[in-house]
Amino acid sequence: MTATTTAPRKVTRPRADALRNRERIVTAAREMFTEFGPDVPLDDIARRAGVGNATLYRNFPDRDALVREVVCFVLDRTSEAAEQSLAETGDAFGALERFVHASADERISALCPMVQGAFDQHHPDLEASRERIEQLVEQLMDRARAAGQLRADVGVGDLMVAVAQLSRPPAGTACLTFDGFVHRTLQLFLDGLRAPARSELPGTAVTMEGLRQS
C-alpha cells in the first residue's frame, strides 16, 4: 500500500501593511494616552494613526485590548533598555542610572492610570512583560548592590514607583513641556540611592508584588 503524504500546511503571516497599521495604532495610542489619559476617544487615535476606524477595531476589538497592548509595548521597550544597561561593563551604578533615565523617556509614568483600569491584570501577555522587566531591574540593582554602590534597603518596587512618580508632570502642567525637568529630578533621586546610605528608610524594601497587593 502506498503511503500518502500530507502537504505541509502553509503558515499565514500578516501582511506588511497590516503590521505597519498595527504599529501606527499602538504608537498613536501611546502618544495620546500620555497626553490626554487612557480615556481618549478611539476615533481620535485612529485619526492620528492615519487609519480608518474599522482598521483600529479589526486589530483591537475594544479599549481594553488596545490599552493592554500599549502597556506591554512600553514595558517591553523598557526591558530592552534594561538589557542594554546589563550588557554594559564597568560602573554598575552608572548602568542603573542610564536605565532609569531611559525608562523616563519611554513615558513609563503614563502606565500608572492605565494599569489601574478595569482590564485583566492577569492576561498572559501582560504578566510576561511585567515579569521580564522586574527580573531585569532586579539584576541591575543586584549588580550595583554587589559593587557596594547601591544602598541595601531599596527594592525594585521602590525604584519603579519613584521613576513613575518623578517623571509624571504635576497637575495642570503640560506633559510635553515638563520633560526638561524630569531628568534633573530623577538624578536627585538616584543620588539618594547611592551607598553608603545617609539615612534610615521607614518600613521595608518594596517589591513589585507588594505593590500589587497593596
Tab-separated table of C-alpha atoms in Angstrom:
chain	number	residue	atom	x	y	z
A	1	MET	CA	0.000	0.000	0.000
A	2	THR	CA	1.352	3.376	-0.983
A	3	ALA	CA	1.770	5.774	1.870
A	4	THR	CA	0.038	9.074	1.422
A	5	THR	CA	1.884	12.254	2.146
A	6	THR	CA	0.251	15.282	3.643
A	7	ALA	CA	1.216	18.584	2.143
A	8	PRO	CA	2.661	20.929	4.761
A	9	ARG	CA	0.147	23.499	5.943
A	10	LYS	CA	1.012	26.971	4.809
A	11	VAL	CA	1.515	29.391	7.694
A	12	THR	CA	-0.461	32.554	7.238
A	13	ARG	CA	1.561	35.621	8.092
A	14	PRO	CA	0.168	39.114	8.496
A	15	ARG	CA	0.772	41.342	5.505
A	16	ALA	CA	3.436	44.002	5.879
A	17	ASP	CA	0.877	46.787	5.526
A	18	ALA	CA	-1.288	45.204	8.229
A	19	LEU	CA	1.686	45.104	10.594
A	20	ARG	CA	2.507	48.726	9.813
A	21	ASN	CA	-1.079	49.748	10.542
A	22	ARG	CA	-0.971	47.957	13.890
A	23	GLU	CA	2.316	49.656	14.792
A	24	ARG	CA	0.908	53.059	13.811
A	25	ILE	CA	-2.149	52.489	16.004
A	26	VAL	CA	-0.058	51.479	19.034
A	27	THR	CA	2.294	54.436	18.554
A	28	ALA	CA	-0.586	56.886	18.239
A	29	ALA	CA	-2.372	55.377	21.239
A	30	ARG	CA	0.766	55.608	23.356
A	31	GLU	CA	1.194	59.286	22.447
A	32	MET	CA	-2.427	60.170	23.116
A	33	PHE	CA	-2.704	58.172	26.339
A	34	THR	CA	0.368	60.066	27.554
A	35	GLU	CA	-1.025	63.452	26.527
A	36	PHE	CA	-4.706	63.014	27.433
A	37	GLY	CA	-5.049	59.890	29.607
A	38	PRO	CA	-6.444	56.409	28.888
A	39	ASP	CA	-9.987	57.635	28.144
A	40	VAL	CA	-9.110	59.461	24.921
A	41	PRO	CA	-11.657	58.605	22.172
A	42	LEU	CA	-10.579	55.682	19.999
A	43	ASP	CA	-11.730	57.594	16.910
A	44	ASP	CA	-9.120	60.266	17.715
A	45	ILE	CA	-6.441	57.585	17.995
A	46	ALA	CA	-7.396	56.161	14.603
A	47	ARG	CA	-7.276	59.647	13.114
A	48	ARG	CA	-3.776	60.313	14.487
A	49	ALA	CA	-2.600	56.891	13.304
A	50	GLY	CA	-3.877	57.663	9.796
A	51	VAL	CA	-6.138	54.605	9.645
A	52	GLY	CA	-9.854	54.076	9.495
A	53	ASN	CA	-11.951	53.133	12.498
A	54	ALA	CA	-12.557	49.700	11.003
A	55	THR	CA	-8.808	49.048	10.870
A	56	LEU	CA	-8.405	50.009	14.523
A	57	TYR	CA	-11.250	47.749	15.655
A	58	ARG	CA	-10.017	44.902	13.467
A	59	ASN	CA	-6.739	44.981	15.393
A	60	PHE	CA	-8.154	45.898	18.786
A	61	PRO	CA	-11.798	44.932	19.338
A	62	ASP	CA	-12.153	47.099	22.448
A	63	ARG	CA	-10.354	49.718	24.530
A	64	ASP	CA	-9.002	47.150	26.984
A	65	ALA	CA	-7.198	45.288	24.203
A	66	LEU	CA	-5.556	48.491	22.970
A	67	VAL	CA	-4.590	49.687	26.450
A	68	ARG	CA	-3.055	46.288	27.222
A	69	GLU	CA	-1.054	46.372	24.003
A	70	VAL	CA	0.281	49.844	24.806
A	71	VAL	CA	1.226	48.815	28.356
A	72	CYS	CA	3.052	45.722	27.051
A	73	PHE	CA	4.769	47.813	24.379
A	74	VAL	CA	6.116	50.312	26.914
A	75	LEU	CA	7.164	47.550	29.321
A	76	ASP	CA	8.965	45.700	26.519
A	77	ARG	CA	10.755	48.855	25.388
A	78	THR	CA	11.790	49.489	28.976
A	79	SER	CA	13.036	45.892	29.216
A	80	GLU	CA	15.181	46.474	26.140
A	81	ALA	CA	16.721	49.488	27.869
A	82	ALA	CA	17.435	47.328	30.929
A	83	GLU	CA	19.070	44.653	28.748
A	84	GLN	CA	21.285	47.271	27.131
A	85	SER	CA	22.319	48.519	30.572
A	86	LEU	CA	23.065	44.972	31.746
A	87	ALA	CA	25.284	44.450	28.704
A	88	GLU	CA	27.494	47.346	29.785
A	89	THR	CA	30.701	46.686	31.654
A	90	GLY	CA	32.317	48.928	34.230
A	91	ASP	CA	30.326	51.189	36.523
A	92	ALA	CA	27.328	49.163	37.756
A	93	PHE	CA	25.582	52.174	39.291
A	94	GLY	CA	26.134	54.156	36.099
A	95	ALA	CA	24.331	51.416	34.166
A	96	LEU	CA	21.436	51.615	36.619
A	97	GLU	CA	21.335	55.396	36.202
A	98	ARG	CA	21.163	55.129	32.424
A	99	PHE	CA	18.323	52.635	32.695
A	100	VAL	CA	16.324	54.938	34.981
A	101	HIS	CA	16.663	57.885	32.600
A	102	ALA	CA	15.767	55.664	29.621
A	103	SER	CA	12.658	54.462	31.482
A	104	ALA	CA	11.516	58.050	31.905
A	105	ASP	CA	11.993	58.651	28.187
A	106	GLU	CA	9.704	55.685	27.498
A	107	ARG	CA	6.906	57.526	29.374
A	108	ILE	CA	6.567	54.720	31.881
A	109	SER	CA	4.745	57.166	34.161
A	110	ALA	CA	1.810	57.137	31.735
A	111	LEU	CA	1.193	53.462	32.561
A	112	CYS	CA	0.022	54.170	36.101
A	113	PRO	CA	-3.548	55.281	35.346
A	114	MET	CA	-3.832	52.568	32.692
A	115	VAL	CA	-2.761	49.599	34.805
A	116	GLN	CA	-5.219	50.735	37.466
A	117	GLY	CA	-8.052	50.314	34.972
A	118	ALA	CA	-10.569	47.526	34.729
A	119	PHE	CA	-8.822	45.329	32.156
A	120	ASP	CA	-7.467	41.881	33.028
A	121	GLN	CA	-4.374	42.351	35.182
A	122	HIS	CA	-3.508	38.670	34.750
A	123	HIS	CA	-3.569	38.490	30.966
A	124	PRO	CA	-0.652	36.243	29.846
A	125	ASP	CA	0.898	38.953	27.648
A	126	LEU	CA	0.833	41.488	30.462
A	127	GLU	CA	2.213	39.064	33.031
A	128	ALA	CA	5.046	38.030	30.692
A	129	SER	CA	6.062	41.654	30.016
A	130	ARG	CA	5.818	42.537	33.687
A	131	GLU	CA	7.861	39.523	34.809
A	132	ARG	CA	10.580	40.284	32.261
A	133	ILE	CA	11.092	43.896	33.356
A	134	GLU	CA	11.025	43.009	37.062
A	135	GLN	CA	13.721	40.350	36.620
A	136	LEU	CA	15.948	42.651	34.575
A	137	VAL	CA	15.685	45.555	37.023
A	138	GLU	CA	16.400	43.182	39.896
A	139	GLN	CA	19.581	42.090	38.105
A	140	LEU	CA	20.644	45.694	37.555
A	141	MET	CA	20.082	46.533	41.205
A	142	ASP	CA	21.788	43.344	42.445
A	143	ARG	CA	24.851	44.183	40.405
A	144	ALA	CA	25.063	47.738	41.752
A	145	ARG	CA	24.450	46.440	45.285
A	146	ALA	CA	27.169	43.798	44.943
A	147	ALA	CA	29.572	46.544	43.834
A	148	GLY	CA	28.842	48.417	47.061
A	149	GLN	CA	27.308	51.325	45.133
A	150	LEU	CA	23.588	50.859	45.886
A	151	ARG	CA	22.127	51.143	49.366
A	152	ALA	CA	20.854	47.817	50.671
A	153	ASP	CA	17.402	48.898	51.851
A	154	VAL	CA	15.683	49.550	48.496
A	155	GLY	CA	13.805	47.139	46.248
A	156	VAL	CA	12.588	47.046	42.666
A	157	GLY	CA	9.242	48.464	43.766
A	158	ASP	CA	10.933	51.457	45.386
A	159	LEU	CA	12.806	52.212	42.192
A	160	MET	CA	9.930	51.805	39.743
A	161	VAL	CA	7.466	53.791	41.868
A	162	ALA	CA	9.935	56.655	42.125
A	163	VAL	CA	10.618	56.628	38.382
A	164	ALA	CA	6.892	56.666	37.603
A	165	GLN	CA	6.072	59.381	40.122
A	166	LEU	CA	9.030	61.662	39.448
A	167	SER	CA	8.547	61.556	35.682
A	168	ARG	CA	4.833	62.384	35.887
A	169	PRO	CA	4.047	66.083	35.381
A	170	PRO	CA	2.250	67.917	38.191
A	171	ALA	CA	-1.469	68.587	37.801
A	172	GLY	CA	-2.102	71.452	35.422
A	173	THR	CA	1.320	71.133	33.802
A	174	ALA	CA	1.586	70.248	30.127
A	175	CYS	CA	3.238	66.837	29.872
A	176	LEU	CA	5.487	67.683	26.958
A	177	THR	CA	6.817	70.926	28.462
A	178	PHE	CA	7.664	69.129	31.711
A	179	ASP	CA	10.313	66.936	30.066
A	180	GLY	CA	13.150	69.349	30.721
A	181	PHE	CA	12.780	68.909	34.491
A	182	VAL	CA	12.326	65.128	34.620
A	183	HIS	CA	15.948	64.047	34.313
A	184	ARG	CA	17.137	66.665	36.793
A	185	THR	CA	14.654	65.385	39.385
A	186	LEU	CA	15.486	61.751	38.663
A	187	GLN	CA	19.190	62.432	39.152
A	188	LEU	CA	18.488	63.898	42.591
A	189	PHE	CA	16.634	60.684	43.439
A	190	LEU	CA	19.438	58.499	42.065
A	191	ASP	CA	21.988	60.301	44.199
A	192	GLY	CA	19.883	59.295	47.213
A	193	LEU	CA	20.201	55.628	46.230
A	194	ARG	CA	23.968	55.585	46.456
A	195	ALA	CA	25.752	53.736	49.217
A	196	PRO	CA	26.592	54.443	51.921
A	197	ALA	CA	23.081	55.429	52.947
A	198	ARG	CA	22.819	58.730	54.790
A	199	SER	CA	19.527	57.914	56.495
A	200	GLU	CA	17.385	55.006	57.592
A	201	LEU	CA	14.283	54.464	55.486
A	202	PRO	CA	10.992	53.766	57.251
A	203	GLY	CA	9.425	50.391	56.559
A	204	THR	CA	10.968	47.678	54.414
A	205	ALA	CA	12.175	47.469	50.812
A	206	VAL	CA	9.231	47.477	48.398
A	207	THR	CA	8.780	44.687	45.871
A	208	MET	CA	6.570	44.826	42.793
A	209	GLU	CA	4.466	42.015	44.214
A	210	GLY	CA	3.999	44.017	47.382
A	211	LEU	CA	2.812	46.980	45.330
A	212	ARG	CA	0.234	44.865	43.514
A	213	GLN	CA	-1.145	43.544	46.796
A	214	SER	CA	-1.340	46.937	48.489
